[in-house]
Amino acid sequence: MKLRPIPPCLLLGALLYGCAPVGPDYVRPTVTTPAAFKETAGWKLAQPADNAPRGPWWRMFDDAELDALASQVAVNNQNVKAAEAGYRQAQALLAQTRAGLVPTVTGNASLNWSQQQSSSTANSISHVYSVSLGLDWEIDVWGRIRRAIESSESAAQASAADLAAAQLAAQTTLVQSYLQICANDAQQRLYDDTVAAYQRALDITRNRYQAGVAQKSDVTLAETQLNTAKAQAADLTIQRAQLENAIAVLIGQPPALFALAPRRDLPAPPAVPPALPSSLLERRPDVAAAERRAAAANAQIGVATAALYPAIALNASGGFVSSALSSLLSASHRYWALGPTLSTILFDGGALQAQETQAIARYDQSVAAYRQTVLTAFQEVEDNLAALVALRTELDAARAAERAAAETLRITQEQYKAGTVSYLNVAVVQNAYLSAQRSVLDGESRQLIATVNLVSALGGGWQGLPSGQAVPE
């Protein structure tokens, strides 16, 4: 068998295709960070990663109802579905870009009628049949297509991180809303008990007034206290309805079809390990997305730079042409053509150069956005660590104040029954006791929310880490 010589254009294309693509190779931008977090000594810093594991972090609250609700977010939340569709779109765009590396093959079949006017011959209509195949292949000499693929891959990874960020944001909002409902229900129970206590106090005061040992102002003051507590309790009903509606939307249900039974207890806050590695920030999908967008923008510089160079392509075509359909596919009617093409823009008024400058500016912008995202992540962790430290002290003081207020109320009520103090003294102490109880519930609620915020700031909590990773060096 005689081997045909390889056309020189194919040899040249194969040689040049191995050239490195133009434009800068991507290097992850550096971020200036401290050696450790201010609020928790022993944390080590780390760079963000795209595929760090995340789990059902809300299970740390050990609440079956919360687990069931949070699990629905990834399936039914509409913002998550939109982000998932965006990820599929990015994957399809990547597949489309990768297709630029292979030749495009087209097929054509045609039938043409033609008539030629002549004074010497009769008018006649001729037929021309043709079938052909065409091939167009851009030889990626300068790496334009490879850089475009690199950009699309990074963009698809950023889209995957966007999907994870949408899930984390929706889950965080749902857990916060659920815990606020638990706090709301605890406040409601407190006001129910308070209203009952105020009603008993009003009954005692009325009896004492009828017996002539209390003043009318004592009765009206007791009535004022009672009605004020009832009004505040009614306000809690509004807040709960709004939180319940928010949860319904987060799990993709109409609010009218969703109801959450009153929560019996406020969940206990999960224990935060005494030292957590800052590598947990690798779980933050927004950090990963920002870094991947910087990589995509860097690759676009190469795409813009490659546009400044001539484009080299290989074109081929072949087929059959005949005036008779019966002989169309005979060897005598075949044809073929093969050859390279080179095209370049000779003058564009600086448009391509401006596009390269825009690509560089977009990369600088994405680097700044990435660095700002990392700094914001550190700030959020620091803020919530500081909040948890302060809330522990605040809660200890609030619980001590609640115990003191309860004892003061007991003593004052005994004195009022003995007639040694007026009801004004009782009212003042009752209000102080209610305020102390509310302060404790508010502190417990804020502690839970700060824990959720810390989990979110860390990109999904600290569960699933090796035991040695939670110990500072």
XYZ file of C-alpha atoms in Angstrom:
473
model
C 0.000 0.000 0.000
C 1.445 3.338 -1.002
C 1.355 6.013 1.684
C 0.342 9.471 0.617
C 2.508 12.334 1.811
C 1.087 14.442 4.632
C 0.358 17.963 3.405
C 2.837 20.500 4.824
C -0.008 22.593 6.246
C -1.027 19.710 8.552
C 2.532 19.206 9.718
C 2.842 22.932 10.428
C -0.474 22.951 12.260
C 0.495 19.964 14.419
C 3.781 21.651 15.269
C 2.284 25.022 16.125
C -0.627 23.531 18.066
C 1.823 22.387 20.671
C 2.858 25.982 21.390
C 2.017 27.410 24.792
C -1.063 29.673 24.698
C -0.453 33.393 24.854
C -1.463 35.409 27.889
C -0.469 35.057 31.561
C -0.741 31.720 33.357
C -2.985 31.926 36.400
C -1.513 32.247 39.878
C -3.901 32.491 42.824
C -3.875 36.062 44.142
C -2.213 36.540 47.498
C -4.201 37.877 50.440
C -2.671 39.637 53.412
C -3.968 37.927 56.545
C -2.967 37.847 60.226
C -1.200 34.887 61.759
C -4.219 34.063 63.918
C -7.723 35.261 64.662
C -7.934 37.958 67.290
C -10.774 36.324 69.227
C -9.526 32.729 69.247
C -5.839 32.018 69.520
C -4.471 28.992 67.717
C -6.409 29.261 64.470
C -4.221 28.706 61.421
C -4.842 30.453 58.132
C -5.518 28.684 54.858
C -6.376 29.435 51.267
C -9.898 28.754 49.961
C -10.661 25.553 48.091
C -13.445 24.698 45.654
C -14.409 21.210 46.815
C -14.115 21.277 50.601
C -16.756 18.988 52.190
C -19.923 20.421 53.685
C -22.517 18.499 55.630
C -25.889 18.883 57.356
C -24.470 21.293 59.885
C -27.890 22.183 61.333
C -28.013 18.745 62.998
C -25.745 20.133 65.710
C -28.930 21.628 67.209
C -30.360 18.099 67.617
C -33.875 19.003 66.461
C -35.745 16.543 64.230
C -38.210 19.167 62.981
C -35.387 21.516 62.014
C -33.575 18.673 60.241
C -36.673 17.868 58.188
C -37.187 21.505 57.183
C -33.548 22.246 56.335
C -33.321 19.121 54.197
C -36.052 20.498 51.919
C -34.086 23.623 51.032
C -31.785 21.948 48.506
C -34.808 20.371 46.779
C -37.579 22.959 46.876
C -36.042 26.402 47.398
C -36.524 28.461 44.249
C -33.319 30.474 44.634
C -31.392 27.217 44.888
C -33.167 25.898 41.797
C -32.220 29.060 39.904
C -28.588 28.646 40.958
C -28.688 24.992 39.901
C -29.989 25.997 36.474
C -27.170 28.543 36.237
C -24.680 25.787 36.986
C -26.130 23.583 34.241
C -25.895 26.521 31.875
C -22.226 27.017 32.774
C -21.530 23.328 32.167
C -23.196 23.515 28.755
C -21.147 26.599 27.893
C -17.995 24.709 28.830
C -18.984 21.829 26.541
C -19.663 24.313 23.750
C -16.246 25.932 24.222
C -14.463 22.577 24.238
C -16.081 21.761 20.902
C -13.908 24.475 19.356
C -10.898 22.139 19.550
C -12.346 19.674 17.028
C -13.205 20.255 13.354
C -16.678 21.291 12.320
C -18.098 18.992 9.647
C -21.058 20.085 7.538
C -23.121 18.251 4.936
C -24.984 19.776 1.999
C -27.298 18.524 -0.699
C -28.810 20.772 -3.318
C -30.801 20.850 -6.561
C -30.618 23.956 -8.753
C -32.670 24.845 -11.805
C -31.235 27.334 -14.271
C -32.287 28.828 -17.598
C -30.090 30.599 -20.091
C -31.617 33.032 -22.656
C -30.185 32.847 -26.193
C -31.415 34.135 -29.549
C -29.919 31.189 -31.418
C -31.186 28.367 -29.267
C -34.442 27.512 -27.655
C -34.895 28.290 -24.017
C -34.063 25.276 -21.844
C -33.957 24.558 -18.139
C -30.990 22.650 -16.795
C -30.645 20.791 -13.530
C -27.599 20.593 -11.289
C -27.473 18.085 -8.449
C -24.807 18.175 -5.770
C -23.908 16.554 -2.480
C -20.889 17.559 -0.442
C -19.132 17.456 2.896
C -17.212 20.374 4.344
C -14.658 20.596 7.138
C -13.508 23.705 8.973
C -10.909 23.511 11.689
C -9.339 26.435 13.496
C -5.786 25.491 14.428
C -5.340 26.819 17.961
C -1.832 28.131 17.382
C -1.975 30.961 19.904
C -4.135 29.152 22.448
C -7.280 31.238 22.031
C -9.531 28.197 22.323
C -7.512 26.660 25.138
C -7.680 29.885 27.117
C -11.413 30.084 26.440
C -11.806 26.532 27.772
C -9.734 27.448 30.815
C -12.009 30.439 31.417
C -15.174 28.365 30.961
C -13.908 25.678 33.339
C -13.219 28.276 36.019
C -16.585 29.917 35.374
C -18.337 26.538 35.760
C -16.513 25.959 39.049
C -17.573 29.435 40.190
C -21.157 28.583 39.241
C -20.940 25.385 41.307
C -19.742 27.502 44.231
C -22.640 29.905 43.618
C -25.009 26.959 43.924
C -23.395 25.946 47.212
C -23.587 29.570 48.388
C -27.296 29.751 47.543
C -27.923 26.553 49.506
C -25.913 27.760 52.486
C -27.660 31.147 52.497
C -31.124 29.577 52.324
C -30.269 27.000 54.990
C -28.835 29.697 57.249
C -31.935 31.860 56.893
C -34.201 28.880 57.556
C -32.290 27.830 60.684
C -32.290 31.406 61.955
C -36.033 31.733 61.341
C -36.709 28.408 63.062
C -34.645 29.347 66.106
C -36.366 32.734 66.271
C -39.716 30.923 66.266
C -38.462 28.788 69.151
C -37.461 31.972 70.988
C -40.792 33.549 70.096
C -42.667 30.574 71.524
C -40.577 30.754 74.688
C -41.430 34.455 74.973
C -45.087 33.580 74.415
C -45.009 31.077 77.268
C -43.357 33.708 79.439
C -46.089 36.222 78.659
C -48.804 33.630 79.217
C -47.369 33.008 82.670
C -46.951 36.742 83.232
C -50.530 37.519 82.203
C -51.775 34.801 84.562
C -49.653 36.232 87.396
C -50.837 39.777 86.674
C -54.430 38.568 86.638
C -53.975 37.008 90.078
C -52.382 40.233 91.293
C -55.315 42.233 89.913
C -57.803 39.946 91.649
C -55.968 40.354 94.970
C -55.829 44.118 94.541
C -59.546 44.350 93.783
C -60.336 42.308 96.873
C -58.144 44.537 98.993
C -59.775 47.638 97.461
C -63.245 46.292 98.250
C -62.056 45.568 101.789
C -60.903 49.168 102.063
C -57.206 48.383 102.554
C -56.072 49.381 99.016
C -56.540 52.461 96.903
C -58.357 52.738 93.593
C -55.052 53.699 91.945
C -53.674 50.287 92.933
C -56.470 48.635 90.950
C -55.970 50.782 87.870
C -52.197 50.225 88.006
C -52.742 46.452 88.144
C -55.153 46.694 85.206
C -52.603 48.719 83.243
C -49.928 46.111 83.851
C -52.216 43.288 82.782
C -53.399 44.927 79.552
C -49.875 46.035 78.628
C -48.662 42.432 78.945
C -51.576 41.219 76.798
C -50.708 43.770 74.089
C -47.065 42.705 74.087
C -48.114 39.060 73.834
C -50.283 39.896 70.802
C -47.263 41.476 69.109
C -45.442 38.171 69.447
C -48.214 36.527 67.418
C -47.476 38.857 64.495
C -43.764 38.105 64.614
C -44.378 34.365 64.690
C -46.687 34.467 61.695
C -44.093 36.358 59.677
C -41.338 33.912 60.614
C -43.575 30.962 59.771
C -44.348 32.483 56.364
C -40.632 33.015 55.731
C -39.921 29.335 56.436
C -42.704 28.291 54.065
C -41.170 30.301 51.213
C -37.688 28.955 51.973
C -38.895 25.367 51.531
C -40.892 26.237 48.411
C -44.417 26.155 49.854
C -47.204 28.752 49.830
C -47.518 30.232 53.337
C -51.216 29.344 53.415
C -50.358 25.636 53.206
C -47.681 25.620 55.889
C -47.982 25.650 59.666
C -45.483 24.951 62.391
C -46.686 23.739 65.757
C -45.464 25.699 68.793
C -41.988 24.706 69.885
C -41.782 23.375 73.439
C -38.170 24.202 74.218
C -35.441 26.505 73.057
C -32.636 24.301 71.620
C -29.401 24.247 73.533
C -26.553 25.986 71.683
C -23.962 23.538 70.328
C -20.545 23.637 71.912
C -18.036 25.553 69.821
C -14.625 23.843 69.913
C -12.073 25.879 71.862
C -9.831 26.134 68.790
C -10.891 25.769 65.171
C -8.495 25.815 62.206
C -8.999 28.689 59.810
C -8.895 26.097 57.042
C -12.632 25.905 57.736
C -12.871 29.046 55.598
C -12.143 26.705 52.701
C -15.778 25.662 53.031
C -17.017 29.154 52.203
C -18.473 28.887 48.705
C -18.419 32.651 48.129
C -14.644 32.684 48.645
C -14.237 29.786 46.229
C -16.513 31.476 43.674
C -14.583 34.749 43.852
C -11.262 32.955 43.398
C -12.554 30.961 40.413
C -13.856 34.137 38.783
C -10.385 35.614 39.090
C -9.044 32.535 37.293
C -11.677 32.900 34.564
C -10.852 36.576 34.091
C -7.144 35.756 33.858
C -7.809 33.271 31.050
C -9.833 35.887 29.189
C -6.673 37.996 28.952
C -5.177 35.182 26.877
C -8.270 35.073 24.681
C -8.033 38.811 24.045
C -4.289 38.606 23.386
C -4.705 35.746 20.906
C -7.152 37.887 18.922
C -4.224 40.206 18.083
C -2.522 37.408 16.097
C -3.521 35.958 12.713
C -6.075 33.156 12.766
C -5.052 29.943 10.998
C -7.661 27.463 9.844
C -7.815 24.354 7.703
C -10.683 24.074 5.237
C -11.631 20.991 3.275
C -14.570 20.096 1.070
C -15.534 17.321 -1.272
C -18.533 15.847 -2.996
C -20.275 15.188 -6.267
C -21.841 17.495 -8.856
C -23.855 16.324 -11.850
C -26.623 17.441 -14.137
C -28.185 13.994 -13.942
C -29.336 12.457 -10.716
C -28.582 8.926 -11.941
C -24.884 9.664 -12.395
C -24.432 11.974 -9.415
C -22.354 9.576 -7.361
C -20.079 8.411 -10.179
C -16.333 8.899 -9.812
C -16.168 11.217 -12.787
C -18.337 13.796 -11.051
C -16.522 13.998 -7.754
C -14.464 16.945 -6.553
C -12.419 17.935 -3.515
C -10.547 20.931 -2.172
C -8.128 21.247 0.739
C -6.037 24.099 2.030
C -5.171 26.360 4.903
C -6.407 29.914 5.388
C -4.845 32.755 7.279
C -6.821 35.796 8.284
C -5.942 38.864 10.280
C -7.300 42.310 10.920
C -5.093 44.920 9.286
C -6.746 47.944 10.862
C -9.461 48.240 13.491
C -8.694 51.575 15.094
C -7.269 49.909 18.208
C -10.402 47.905 19.030
C -8.563 44.612 19.717
C -5.963 46.338 21.845
C -8.764 47.977 23.813
C -10.361 44.558 24.372
C -7.093 43.257 25.820
C -6.909 46.291 28.113
C -10.512 45.627 29.218
C -9.662 41.987 29.968
C -6.719 43.044 32.143
C -8.916 45.541 33.987
C -11.611 42.901 34.549
C -8.981 40.588 36.007
C -7.734 43.312 38.361
C -11.346 43.926 39.378
C -11.944 40.227 40.081
C -8.741 40.001 42.139
C -9.882 42.941 44.273
C -13.303 41.316 44.686
C -11.677 38.040 45.742
C -9.476 39.726 48.309
C -12.418 41.700 49.669
C -14.456 38.487 49.963
C -11.675 36.840 51.978
C -11.324 39.861 54.254
C -15.088 39.960 54.765
C -15.016 36.265 55.661
C -12.398 36.887 58.343
C -14.400 39.847 59.641
C -17.590 37.806 59.923
C -15.811 35.047 61.829
C -14.205 37.562 64.174
C -17.537 39.351 64.718
C -19.392 36.205 65.691
C -16.595 34.823 67.829
C -16.569 38.136 69.693
C -20.357 38.006 70.019
C -20.287 34.495 71.478
C -17.597 35.438 73.988
C -19.540 38.525 75.109
C -22.887 36.719 75.168
C -21.591 34.100 77.593
C -20.732 36.844 80.072
C -23.977 38.677 79.360
C -26.078 35.551 79.898
C -24.401 34.772 83.218
C -25.220 38.290 84.419
C -28.797 38.129 83.069
C -29.489 34.823 84.816
C -28.127 36.195 88.071
C -30.333 39.260 87.666
C -33.346 37.018 86.986
C -32.750 35.063 90.195
C -32.387 38.267 92.207
C -35.525 39.771 90.637
C -37.521 36.618 91.429
C -36.480 36.765 95.089
C -37.228 40.501 95.266
C -40.695 39.921 93.813
C -41.430 37.194 96.351
C -40.436 39.463 99.235
C -42.345 42.469 97.886
C -45.524 40.455 97.323
C -45.407 39.234 100.936
C -44.920 42.801 102.104
C -47.878 43.961 100.000
C -50.093 41.257 101.446
C -48.973 42.364 104.910
C -49.859 45.959 104.019
C -46.367 47.348 104.568
C -45.865 48.544 100.963
C -48.158 49.882 98.245
C -48.973 48.137 94.994
C -46.649 50.552 93.213
C -43.743 48.704 94.803
C -45.154 45.397 93.560
C -45.637 46.770 90.042
C -42.088 48.070 89.844
C -40.641 44.739 90.950
C -42.965 42.772 88.647
C -41.809 44.836 85.667
C -38.187 44.339 86.677
C -38.714 40.578 86.940
C -40.400 40.404 83.529
C -37.581 42.465 82.040
C -34.980 40.146 83.582
C -36.745 37.068 82.209
C -36.935 38.625 78.757
C -33.235 39.515 78.932
C -32.369 35.876 79.580
C -34.489 34.657 76.664
C -33.113 37.384 74.421
C -29.549 36.451 75.350
C -30.210 32.757 74.706
C -31.773 33.575 71.343
C -28.887 35.839 70.359
C -26.435 33.133 71.383
C -28.150 30.659 69.073
C -28.252 33.147 66.177
C -24.589 34.062 66.686
C -23.725 30.356 66.548
C -25.616 30.006 63.265
C -23.859 33.086 61.919
C -20.489 31.615 62.911
C -21.360 28.366 61.168
C -22.316 30.298 58.041
C -19.188 32.473 58.246
C -17.091 29.312 58.346
C -18.865 28.006 55.260
C -20.853 25.254 56.941
C -19.650 24.559 60.450
C -16.902 22.390 61.857
C -18.460 18.932 61.696
C -16.639 16.200 59.839
C -13.133 17.426 60.629
C -10.487 14.971 61.816
C -10.152 15.123 65.569
C -6.598 16.371 65.390
C -7.574 19.230 63.115
C -9.564 20.972 65.854
C -6.568 21.314 68.140
C -4.294 24.326 67.660
C -0.604 23.849 67.196
